[in-house]
Amino acid sequence: MDLVSSTDEGDIDMIFLTTAMICEAKALTRQLGLKRVKEYRQFPIYEGDGYILVVSGIGKTACAAATAFMLTRFGAGPSDLLVNIGLCASTSDRLDRGKTVIANKVIDHDSGRHFFPDMIWKHPFQEVGLETFSTCIEDGGRGITILGECVDMEASGAFEAASFFLAPHQISIIKIIYDYLSPVRPDHALVTDFLVEPCARILVWLKDLPMEVLVEQEALTEEDIGLLEWAVKRMRLTASMAWELKQLATYYRLSGWDLKDLIRPHYVPSCKTKNEGKAVFERLKRGIYPE
Amino acid sequence: MITRRFSHIYIEEAILDSEVIRRICTSFPNAQQVPIGHYKDVFCRKRQDFRLQKRTPKLILAMKRPPFLYSGSANCDSFGNHSFYYTSSMMNCPYDCAYCYLKGMYPSANLVIFVNQEEIFEEVDKRLAAHPLYLCISYDTDLLSFEPVTGFVDSWMKFASRRPDLFLEIRTKCAFIRPFLSRPALRNVIVAWTLSPEYVIKNYEMGTPNLAARIRSIKAVMKAGWQVRICIDPVLFIDNYREDTSWARHQGTDLKVWERIYQGFLDKVFMSLDGDRLTSVSIGAFRMAKDYLKRTRRRYPCSRILHYPFKLNRNGVYCYPPSLENRILGELAKYAARFVPLEKIRIFTSSIP
Ligand code: SF4
């Protein structure tokens, strides 16, 4: 029933990716054809068609810093997504090695804080609670209380940092099970190959997301706003009257009318005093125009 | 693709193993269950997108902490009752009415169900020891719409049947009436049905039963001997904006279209229902607290009915300009009086200048 008069066409959807290690990133950059952006020395950043990827280094602090850096530098907005991708360990052998999991809950082990992405996207992955530790958990996690079904070292940093910029439905944490809390360090040379297939599936999923649902629709176009600013100056309106005019204009616009029919030089004469402007505004509000 | 409604159920860990949780979860066999510490961890997150969540709401099962009862709001008619309280066993509503104040009240569109009804009952008993109580149990939600899942209305009926000093009001737009047909009518319960013209239901009350279904339910419940109040609230100003060419008409000075819609609606309602047998008919125009309207408008920037140039009254409530509100309420009451004894018609006005 309600009328949508414009969409913000200037907004380009961007998918921001973070990985901890270069060898993880390679599985994505190669498939997406992302190129390294040379100007950033703090973190390796790769860019390509609709994607930006940052390699943070290992650990939640590094991940938080890199995430915040990327989202600030590239001006993340309401129609963008952030996806943290990488290896994780499973606390149970019920999850197969190589399985892709998505976190419906992220637990920061140190602070005990829990974070919840908004699970609005349909996905083909297994959902888990993921717990982020500051150090490597080895020896099967003996002597440590682990609440998550999976364990990593970055997710809570990515989530907490991204939450300053994005809504919880814009943040996804996707991991691939690599080990079962074993002391074996990942062999970087093999990790990229190990991740190629799971990453391909993640990218297909991302490509098919209905990003258009993220686009905020506004009643007034940029041209309308320009017109209103012009009228406010011309009538010398106070801030509260300007707000009232904007509200009226919104209703007018949502009724399917063209604002140019209401606000035109003939109806909005240039006023010399505030009182004169007030009188013109009152006339405008009541719909009484000079013939 | 977006997840289906109630694809996820967040459950407070403390109640994870309770019977009531198991019962509620059986209604959602494919839902992913996620244990949480406190419902606010999910419900009160920063920057949630209410509009998007409304398309795919999740369920949160939690324990209600005190207070269990609240004093009734000044924006609602207390029907002359002094001890007017409400209680919320649920937060948010499965329906999606465009004019709903919950859109500006809560940070999230997810549905919270408080499962510890017994504690609310205990609190009610404590108050009843001091004085009779008029209690709205379907506040900030439509409790009956979730009855097949929760069974809460049924429990309230059992509870009220043994407490003559407790007067319950159950407000609903729902057509599900099993709790009322499965027992003898209770004198201390009023079922308050909100009715709107079919035009309003279709365009502004997404997911709610149509007018015919609501009327059928009311008829059956009245036949079973229950007291029924009809609430025509909120009355919306409807105009013919697609064809209007005058800004003045547009702002609510022409009631032609509105009259046709609302008179046709009353004709339809009272062709089926006996106005003499209704407990009352309450009529109120759209109104919303300032902060709620501000937030709702921000969340729904393209909703025309929300962006009407309302006037702020001295209680900080936005409502139609007094001249328009008085006209539409007056006209409606006059027309309703053809079918319902005048003394049963209650008009709730909010446009105090
Ligand atoms: S039925 Fe009532 S509570 Fe539910 S959305 Fe509609 S107005 Fe809101």
XYZ file of C-alpha atoms and ligand atoms in Angstrom:
652
model
C 0.000 0.000 0.000
C 2.640 2.450 1.029
C 4.531 4.030 -1.696
C 8.228 3.760 -2.209
C 9.427 6.718 -4.113
C 13.119 6.114 -4.384
C 15.953 3.781 -3.646
C 19.397 4.910 -2.814
C 21.142 3.946 -5.990
C 24.462 5.379 -4.879
C 24.964 2.568 -2.386
C 27.041 -0.268 -3.730
C 26.833 -3.481 -1.698
C 30.230 -4.558 -0.493
C 31.214 -7.832 1.054
C 34.078 -7.401 3.494
C 36.104 -10.509 4.268
C 38.612 -11.110 7.033
C 41.016 -13.993 7.437
C 43.799 -14.458 9.946
C 46.476 -15.913 7.693
C 47.644 -15.250 4.159
C 47.303 -18.960 3.378
C 43.589 -18.756 4.274
C 43.144 -15.570 2.272
C 44.677 -17.135 -0.831
C 41.795 -19.597 -1.121
C 39.520 -16.574 -1.497
C 41.650 -14.044 -3.380
C 42.468 -16.548 -6.109
C 38.857 -17.532 -6.679
C 37.611 -13.960 -6.569
C 40.513 -12.506 -8.521
C 41.230 -9.964 -5.786
C 44.302 -7.767 -6.154
C 46.503 -6.487 -3.361
C 46.020 -2.773 -2.675
C 49.559 -1.467 -2.268
C 48.824 1.716 -0.319
C 47.999 -0.040 2.967
C 51.020 -1.084 4.974
C 49.244 -1.848 8.268
C 47.408 -4.907 6.935
C 47.462 -6.712 3.602
C 44.261 -5.656 1.845
C 42.899 -7.145 -1.358
C 40.203 -5.646 -3.520
C 38.049 -6.836 -6.393
C 34.574 -6.698 -7.813
C 32.301 -6.128 -4.778
C 34.779 -7.646 -2.299
C 37.431 -6.320 0.028
C 39.555 -8.690 2.073
C 41.883 -7.973 4.950
C 44.444 -10.350 6.424
C 44.586 -9.580 10.110
C 47.226 -11.877 11.546
C 46.470 -14.401 14.268
C 44.470 -13.489 17.375
C 41.323 -11.623 18.257
C 43.035 -8.275 18.907
C 44.717 -8.287 15.512
C 41.440 -9.343 13.946
C 39.498 -6.570 15.700
C 42.060 -3.974 14.621
C 42.094 -5.148 11.005
C 38.302 -5.354 10.844
C 37.880 -1.847 12.257
C 40.574 -0.519 9.932
C 38.940 -1.988 6.836
C 35.385 -0.995 7.739
C 36.481 2.566 8.511
C 38.756 2.970 5.538
C 36.180 1.704 3.048
C 33.161 3.317 4.740
C 31.026 0.287 5.540
C 27.301 0.984 5.425
C 23.914 -0.620 5.998
C 23.915 -2.574 2.753
C 27.290 -4.252 3.278
C 28.296 -7.531 4.904
C 31.279 -8.668 6.911
C 32.324 -12.299 6.847
C 35.117 -13.697 8.970
C 36.418 -16.879 7.358
C 39.111 -19.275 8.538
C 40.162 -22.494 10.171
C 38.806 -23.668 13.486
C 39.019 -26.684 15.743
C 36.130 -28.825 16.828
C 35.609 -30.072 20.356
C 33.805 -33.119 19.087
C 34.539 -35.629 16.342
C 30.873 -35.478 15.366
C 31.900 -32.623 13.084
C 33.976 -33.915 10.181
C 37.279 -32.395 9.233
C 36.706 -30.010 6.318
C 33.117 -29.292 7.337
C 31.993 -25.677 7.012
C 30.245 -24.281 10.061
C 28.545 -20.948 10.704
C 28.359 -19.448 14.184
C 24.945 -18.660 15.643
C 26.750 -17.653 18.817
C 30.265 -16.378 19.403
C 31.695 -16.689 22.899
C 34.684 -14.688 23.985
C 36.414 -17.035 26.404
C 38.356 -14.322 28.245
C 35.526 -11.902 28.922
C 32.735 -14.481 28.988
C 30.739 -12.254 26.635
C 28.419 -13.848 24.119
C 27.670 -12.336 20.715
C 24.800 -13.298 18.449
C 24.738 -12.692 14.717
C 21.192 -12.212 13.424
C 20.501 -15.428 11.550
C 18.391 -14.008 8.769
C 20.206 -15.608 5.827
C 19.338 -19.121 4.770
C 22.543 -21.118 4.436
C 23.774 -24.647 3.718
C 26.229 -24.813 6.646
C 26.022 -26.452 10.041
C 25.337 -24.016 12.864
C 27.545 -24.064 15.952
C 28.452 -22.073 19.005
C 32.019 -20.873 18.440
C 34.365 -19.951 21.272
C 37.300 -17.638 20.745
C 40.457 -18.151 22.828
C 43.479 -15.879 23.038
C 45.904 -18.768 22.932
C 46.140 -22.070 21.124
C 44.135 -24.824 22.811
C 46.053 -28.009 22.613
C 45.942 -31.411 24.174
C 42.204 -31.729 23.494
C 41.519 -28.759 25.756
C 42.217 -30.779 28.910
C 41.580 -28.758 32.088
C 39.743 -25.963 30.284
C 35.995 -25.444 30.263
C 35.008 -25.019 26.658
C 31.461 -23.868 25.965
C 31.588 -23.780 22.178
C 31.331 -26.735 19.855
C 34.125 -25.140 17.884
C 37.102 -23.057 18.863
C 39.069 -20.351 17.075
C 41.254 -17.330 17.830
C 39.602 -14.468 15.922
C 35.802 -14.597 15.740
C 34.953 -12.578 18.872
C 37.409 -9.849 17.787
C 35.848 -9.686 14.332
C 32.345 -9.622 15.735
C 32.919 -7.062 18.448
C 34.796 -4.681 16.156
C 32.313 -5.056 13.309
C 29.427 -4.376 15.690
C 30.543 -0.751 15.913
C 29.821 -0.357 12.208
C 27.281 -2.954 11.212
C 24.041 -4.521 12.391
C 24.112 -8.091 13.719
C 22.531 -9.464 10.536
C 25.406 -8.008 8.524
C 28.038 -10.069 10.316
C 28.705 -13.748 9.621
C 31.385 -15.956 11.088
C 32.127 -18.978 8.933
C 34.794 -21.532 9.797
C 36.148 -24.755 8.405
C 36.997 -27.572 10.801
C 40.697 -28.278 10.578
C 41.536 -30.254 13.693
C 40.282 -31.477 17.045
C 42.296 -29.355 19.477
C 45.464 -31.142 18.517
C 48.910 -29.640 19.021
C 49.697 -29.897 15.308
C 50.235 -26.460 13.773
C 48.587 -25.990 10.368
C 50.957 -26.481 7.494
C 50.569 -23.227 5.597
C 51.497 -24.797 2.318
C 48.560 -27.218 2.607
C 45.978 -24.908 4.145
C 45.162 -23.040 0.924
C 44.407 -26.278 -0.946
C 42.420 -27.537 2.032
C 40.253 -24.412 1.947
C 39.658 -24.085 -1.794
C 36.532 -26.213 -1.930
C 34.846 -24.962 1.255
C 35.610 -21.380 0.220
C 34.109 -21.981 -3.207
C 30.893 -23.070 -1.478
C 30.949 -20.019 0.775
C 31.415 -17.738 -2.230
C 28.510 -19.320 -4.089
C 26.379 -18.743 -1.017
C 27.483 -15.120 -0.744
C 26.817 -14.505 -4.422
C 23.232 -15.684 -4.059
C 22.367 -13.630 -0.978
C 19.435 -11.300 -1.601
C 21.423 -8.195 -0.681
C 18.605 -5.990 -1.922
C 16.762 -6.578 1.367
C 19.500 -4.562 3.048
C 18.882 -1.461 1.007
C 17.071 1.159 3.031
C 14.424 2.903 1.060
C 13.829 6.568 1.657
C 10.780 8.635 0.902
C 12.638 11.731 -0.196
C 15.122 11.787 -3.041
C 18.301 13.834 -2.939
C 16.620 16.280 -5.297
C 13.719 16.625 -2.842
C 16.111 17.340 0.000
C 17.853 19.990 -2.118
C 14.483 21.568 -2.864
C 13.576 21.609 0.823
C 16.867 23.224 1.773
C 16.255 25.884 -0.835
C 12.748 26.522 0.546
C 13.946 26.650 4.156
C 16.475 29.340 3.287
C 13.997 31.264 1.198
C 11.378 31.294 3.953
C 13.995 31.796 6.722
C 12.472 28.938 8.694
C 13.633 27.988 12.175
C 15.037 24.495 12.770
C 11.739 23.204 14.133
C 9.769 24.655 11.218
C 12.282 23.123 8.818
C 11.685 19.763 10.481
C 7.940 20.249 10.128
C 8.325 21.098 6.465
C 10.367 17.950 5.904
C 7.680 15.888 7.611
C 4.977 17.417 5.434
C 7.079 16.918 2.341
C 7.554 13.252 3.240
C 3.824 12.732 3.523
C 3.273 14.642 0.298
C 5.846 12.501 -1.468
C 4.484 9.233 -0.055
C 1.110 10.252 -1.395
C 2.640 10.039 -4.836
C 2.861 13.739 -5.506
C 5.766 15.638 -6.922
C 7.336 17.992 -4.418
C 8.042 20.476 -7.199
C 4.298 21.092 -7.396
C 4.256 22.241 -3.788
C 7.553 24.019 -3.521
C 8.003 26.394 -6.396
C 9.176 29.972 -6.536
C 5.639 31.188 -7.080
C 4.411 29.576 -3.817
C 7.586 30.166 -1.872
C 8.562 33.788 -2.334
C 11.856 35.044 -1.016
C 11.107 36.375 2.475
C 12.804 39.353 4.043
C 11.893 38.616 7.635
C 11.224 35.525 9.736
C 7.640 36.639 10.282
C 7.062 36.913 6.581
C 8.508 33.430 6.156
C 6.292 32.096 8.892
C 3.206 33.403 7.147
C 4.241 31.823 3.853
C 4.918 28.556 5.623
C 1.487 28.603 7.271
C -0.113 29.112 3.870
C 1.916 26.297 2.430
C 0.911 23.980 5.256
C -2.749 24.632 4.757
C -2.446 24.172 1.030
C -3.507 27.721 0.243
C -1.449 28.830 -2.706
C -1.545 32.153 -4.481
C -3.459 31.777 -7.722
C 17.160 -16.294 0.597
C 15.925 -15.331 4.012
C 15.345 -17.815 6.834
C 11.798 -18.822 7.649
C 9.941 -17.309 10.605
C 11.010 -18.805 13.921
C 13.896 -20.680 12.333
C 15.788 -20.115 15.586
C 14.741 -20.420 19.201
C 16.958 -18.742 21.772
C 16.471 -20.282 25.200
C 17.765 -19.024 28.529
C 20.074 -21.706 29.927
C 18.354 -21.705 33.331
C 15.122 -23.030 31.817
C 16.574 -25.165 29.064
C 15.376 -28.424 30.590
C 11.910 -27.392 31.682
C 8.677 -28.995 30.573
C 7.176 -25.779 29.246
C 10.191 -25.251 26.979
C 9.878 -28.767 25.613
C 6.184 -28.166 24.946
C 6.770 -24.869 23.134
C 9.641 -26.306 21.089
C 7.501 -29.155 19.763
C 5.633 -26.541 17.720
C 8.893 -25.747 15.916
C 10.515 -29.128 15.281
C 12.967 -27.812 12.682
C 14.082 -24.755 14.598
C 17.707 -24.374 15.613
C 17.919 -24.049 19.394
C 20.531 -21.675 20.778
C 21.182 -21.501 24.547
C 21.578 -17.967 25.901
C 22.344 -16.455 29.305
C 19.719 -13.694 29.451
C 17.065 -12.810 26.871
C 18.443 -9.276 26.637
C 21.697 -10.665 25.188
C 19.714 -11.284 22.018
C 16.744 -8.939 22.322
C 18.691 -5.800 23.201
C 21.620 -6.016 20.808
C 22.810 -2.767 19.267
C 21.801 -1.725 15.745
C 19.229 -4.429 15.072
C 17.183 -3.999 11.924
C 13.602 -4.166 13.181
C 12.077 -4.086 9.714
C 14.165 -6.979 8.502
C 13.628 -8.986 11.688
C 9.881 -8.525 11.314
C 10.145 -10.484 8.056
C 11.846 -13.371 9.799
C 11.306 -13.111 13.552
C 12.995 -15.520 15.945
C 11.662 -16.825 19.213
C 13.264 -16.108 22.573
C 12.174 -18.157 25.581
C 12.938 -16.520 28.890
C 12.107 -16.065 32.575
C 10.196 -12.952 33.502
C 11.870 -11.067 36.311
C 9.886 -8.693 38.551
C 7.897 -6.539 38.166
C 5.257 -8.932 36.920
C 2.434 -6.387 36.782
C 2.408 -2.829 35.450
C -0.022 0.069 35.859
C -2.110 0.698 32.747
C -0.932 3.358 30.300
C -2.656 6.735 30.033
C -2.968 6.147 26.275
C -5.402 3.327 26.940
C -8.928 3.367 28.211
C -9.161 1.814 31.681
C -12.956 1.493 31.315
C -13.439 3.150 34.660
C -11.424 0.580 36.577
C -9.182 1.933 39.314
C -6.868 -1.044 39.797
C -6.035 -1.246 36.125
C -2.920 -3.316 35.456
C -1.404 -5.197 32.614
C 1.045 -8.006 32.360
C 3.233 -9.126 29.486
C 3.801 -12.820 29.032
C 5.094 -12.026 25.598
C 6.971 -9.150 24.029
C 6.223 -8.381 20.396
C 3.607 -9.901 18.214
C 3.491 -12.370 15.355
C 1.255 -9.985 13.427
C 2.620 -6.994 11.573
C 0.303 -4.005 11.850
C 1.744 -0.963 10.138
C 0.517 1.336 12.919
C 1.699 -0.785 15.850
C 3.479 1.166 18.588
C 5.648 -1.867 19.344
C 7.619 -0.917 16.241
C 8.847 2.105 18.094
C 9.010 0.598 21.544
C 11.297 -2.407 21.263
C 14.839 -2.664 19.943
C 14.025 -5.947 18.225
C 11.155 -7.568 16.334
C 11.973 -10.987 17.764
C 9.299 -12.516 19.946
C 9.995 -13.095 23.618
C 7.879 -15.568 25.550
C 8.162 -15.502 29.327
C 7.469 -19.018 30.447
C 7.194 -18.632 34.242
C 3.485 -17.930 34.310
C 3.216 -19.342 37.849
C 5.194 -16.438 39.266
C 2.861 -13.954 37.588
C -0.084 -15.853 39.096
C 1.491 -15.618 42.556
C 1.904 -11.859 42.176
C -1.730 -11.501 41.088
C -2.841 -13.453 44.160
C -0.843 -11.110 46.388
C -2.576 -8.063 44.890
C -5.971 -9.734 45.055
C -5.545 -10.162 48.800
C -5.664 -6.346 49.024
C -8.224 -5.386 46.345
C -9.961 -6.553 43.160
C -7.896 -6.299 40.023
C -8.628 -5.426 36.405
C -5.846 -7.026 34.426
C -5.091 -6.924 30.707
C -3.191 -10.075 29.856
C -2.666 -9.446 26.153
C -0.683 -6.261 26.309
C 2.254 -5.406 24.031
C 1.367 -8.532 22.076
C -1.565 -10.612 20.862
C -1.457 -13.473 23.341
C -4.236 -15.470 21.721
C -2.444 -15.547 18.375
C 0.233 -17.737 19.971
C -2.156 -19.855 22.017
C -1.596 -23.080 20.047
C 2.090 -22.742 20.998
C 1.899 -21.468 24.578
C -1.487 -22.442 26.034
C -1.188 -19.316 28.219
C -4.745 -18.071 27.694
C -6.067 -21.440 28.743
C -4.006 -21.284 31.955
C -5.306 -17.772 32.638
C -8.880 -18.987 32.201
C -8.302 -21.775 34.723
C -6.706 -19.291 37.114
C -9.488 -16.705 36.736
C -12.240 -19.288 37.160
C -11.350 -19.578 40.858
C -10.848 -15.842 41.492
C -14.056 -13.811 41.179
C -12.267 -10.574 42.151
C -9.977 -10.808 39.194
C -11.279 -9.246 35.981
C -9.366 -10.221 32.907
C -9.323 -8.534 29.556
C -7.913 -10.425 26.602
C -7.418 -8.218 23.609
C -6.962 -9.835 20.230
C -7.286 -9.725 16.476
C -7.049 -13.490 16.328
C -9.722 -15.959 15.255
C -8.537 -18.845 17.446
C -11.145 -19.416 20.149
C -10.584 -22.876 21.580
C -9.851 -21.648 25.140
C -13.327 -20.068 25.232
C -15.267 -22.934 23.737
C -13.675 -25.632 25.854
C -15.154 -24.399 29.144
C -18.227 -22.603 30.494
C -18.136 -18.831 30.048
C -16.547 -16.862 32.888
C -18.293 -13.748 34.194
C -14.997 -12.097 35.085
C -13.420 -12.297 31.633
C -13.920 -9.932 28.731
C -12.693 -10.828 25.301
C -11.918 -7.601 23.483
C -11.747 -7.984 19.736
C -10.111 -5.332 17.660
C -11.947 -4.923 14.406
C -11.031 -2.856 11.388
C -12.481 -2.415 7.928
C -11.346 -5.064 5.452
C -9.473 -2.305 3.584
C -7.410 -1.559 6.698
C -6.833 -5.245 7.453
C -5.599 -5.905 3.939
C -3.306 -2.925 3.775
C -2.181 -2.302 7.323
C -2.704 -5.406 9.469
C -0.420 -7.952 7.853
C -0.868 -11.524 8.933
C -4.094 -10.970 10.867
C -7.326 -12.874 10.205
C -9.735 -11.123 7.876
C -12.856 -9.374 9.128
C -15.207 -12.251 8.306
C -13.082 -14.702 10.308
C -12.962 -12.371 13.312
C -16.726 -11.824 13.172
C -17.325 -15.584 13.003
C -15.157 -16.089 16.095
C -16.915 -13.314 17.997
C -20.292 -14.796 17.165
C -19.270 -18.222 18.429
C -17.763 -16.833 21.621
C -20.820 -14.681 22.334
C -23.061 -17.641 21.691
C -21.082 -19.560 24.286
C -21.982 -16.830 26.789
C -18.720 -14.844 27.028
C -18.628 -11.089 27.395
C -17.274 -9.420 24.289
C -16.092 -5.891 23.741
C -15.443 -4.616 20.258
C -12.544 -2.230 19.892
C -12.490 -0.084 16.800
C -9.086 1.186 17.600
C -7.063 2.604 16.029
C -9.407 4.308 13.627
C -7.275 5.392 10.699
C -7.920 8.320 8.461
C -8.243 6.917 4.951
C -8.353 9.151 1.939
C -8.353 8.752 -1.753
C -4.829 9.974 -2.146
C -4.164 8.298 -5.443
C -6.853 10.391 -7.050
C -6.834 13.469 -4.848
C -5.438 16.567 -6.380
C -5.883 18.936 -3.494
C -3.356 19.180 -0.706
C -6.025 20.475 1.659
C -8.256 17.433 1.081
C -5.226 15.354 1.399
C -4.564 16.542 4.917
C -7.793 15.192 6.210
C -10.548 17.613 5.538
C -12.457 15.357 3.176
C -14.060 12.350 4.834
C -15.904 10.956 1.831
C -13.697 7.932 1.275
C -13.203 7.391 4.989
C -16.961 7.471 5.611
C -17.677 4.962 2.883
C -15.081 2.539 4.247
C -15.994 2.818 7.932
C -19.766 2.892 7.464
C -19.606 -0.153 5.203
C -17.509 -1.831 7.865
C -19.994 -1.114 10.686
C -22.842 -2.311 8.482
C -21.007 -5.566 7.920
C -20.142 -6.045 11.600
C -23.613 -5.392 12.925
C -25.360 -7.352 10.247
C -23.777 -10.370 11.943
C -23.496 -9.307 15.565
C -26.196 -8.261 17.991
C -25.056 -4.878 19.320
C -27.322 -5.185 22.370
C -25.444 -8.227 23.549
C -21.998 -6.673 23.357
C -20.496 -5.520 26.635
C -19.286 -2.355 24.957
C -17.843 -0.860 21.818
C -14.759 1.256 22.283
C -13.565 3.656 19.637
C -10.224 5.438 19.498
C -8.262 7.114 16.733
C -4.631 6.417 15.886
C -2.228 7.786 18.478
C 1.364 7.084 19.368
C 3.789 8.388 21.985
C 6.265 10.901 20.545
C 9.419 8.808 20.906
C 7.783 5.681 19.566
C 6.479 7.467 16.501
C 9.856 9.017 15.859
C 11.566 5.635 15.994
C 8.842 3.901 13.997
C 9.071 6.511 11.264
C 12.836 6.047 11.133
C 12.373 2.301 10.806
C 9.604 2.615 8.224
C 10.527 5.717 6.232
C 8.086 4.908 3.455
C 4.952 4.180 5.453
C 2.396 6.804 4.508
C 0.052 6.305 7.449
C 2.922 6.816 9.887
C 4.065 9.979 8.165
C 0.727 11.726 8.381
C 1.316 15.244 9.778
C 0.041 14.363 13.258
C -0.196 16.911 16.042
C 1.579 16.513 19.346
C -0.781 16.792 22.309
C 0.283 18.103 25.702
C 0.844 14.555 26.979
C 3.555 13.990 24.391
C 1.361 11.838 22.178
C 1.013 12.270 18.445
C -2.546 12.108 17.180
C -4.681 13.425 14.357
C -5.399 17.172 14.559
C -8.264 17.703 17.056
C -10.674 18.822 14.332
C -10.100 15.640 12.342
C -10.049 13.321 15.355
C -13.267 14.764 16.729
C -14.939 14.452 13.373
C -13.993 10.864 12.694
C -14.719 9.682 16.228
C -17.984 11.606 16.331
C -19.128 10.298 12.975
C -18.219 6.764 13.875
C -19.953 6.888 17.259
C -23.057 8.390 15.644
C -23.150 5.629 13.076
C -22.418 2.891 15.626
C -25.319 4.166 17.740
C -27.671 2.838 15.079
C -26.673 -0.654 16.158
C -25.452 -0.395 19.742
C -27.102 1.324 22.737
C -25.435 4.690 23.189
C -24.396 3.982 26.779
C -22.315 1.054 25.570
C -20.235 3.180 23.212
C -17.009 4.499 24.690
C -14.922 7.034 22.862
C -11.283 7.423 23.736
C -9.996 10.845 22.718
C -6.360 11.764 22.825
C -6.240 15.014 20.894
C -6.038 17.281 23.913
C -4.530 20.400 22.327
S -2.058 -7.194 16.662
Fe -1.699 -5.512 18.073
S 0.269 -5.972 19.013
Fe 0.091 -7.245 17.193
S 1.116 -6.090 15.564
Fe -1.065 -5.598 15.478
S -1.274 -3.751 16.750
Fe 0.695 -4.681 17.258
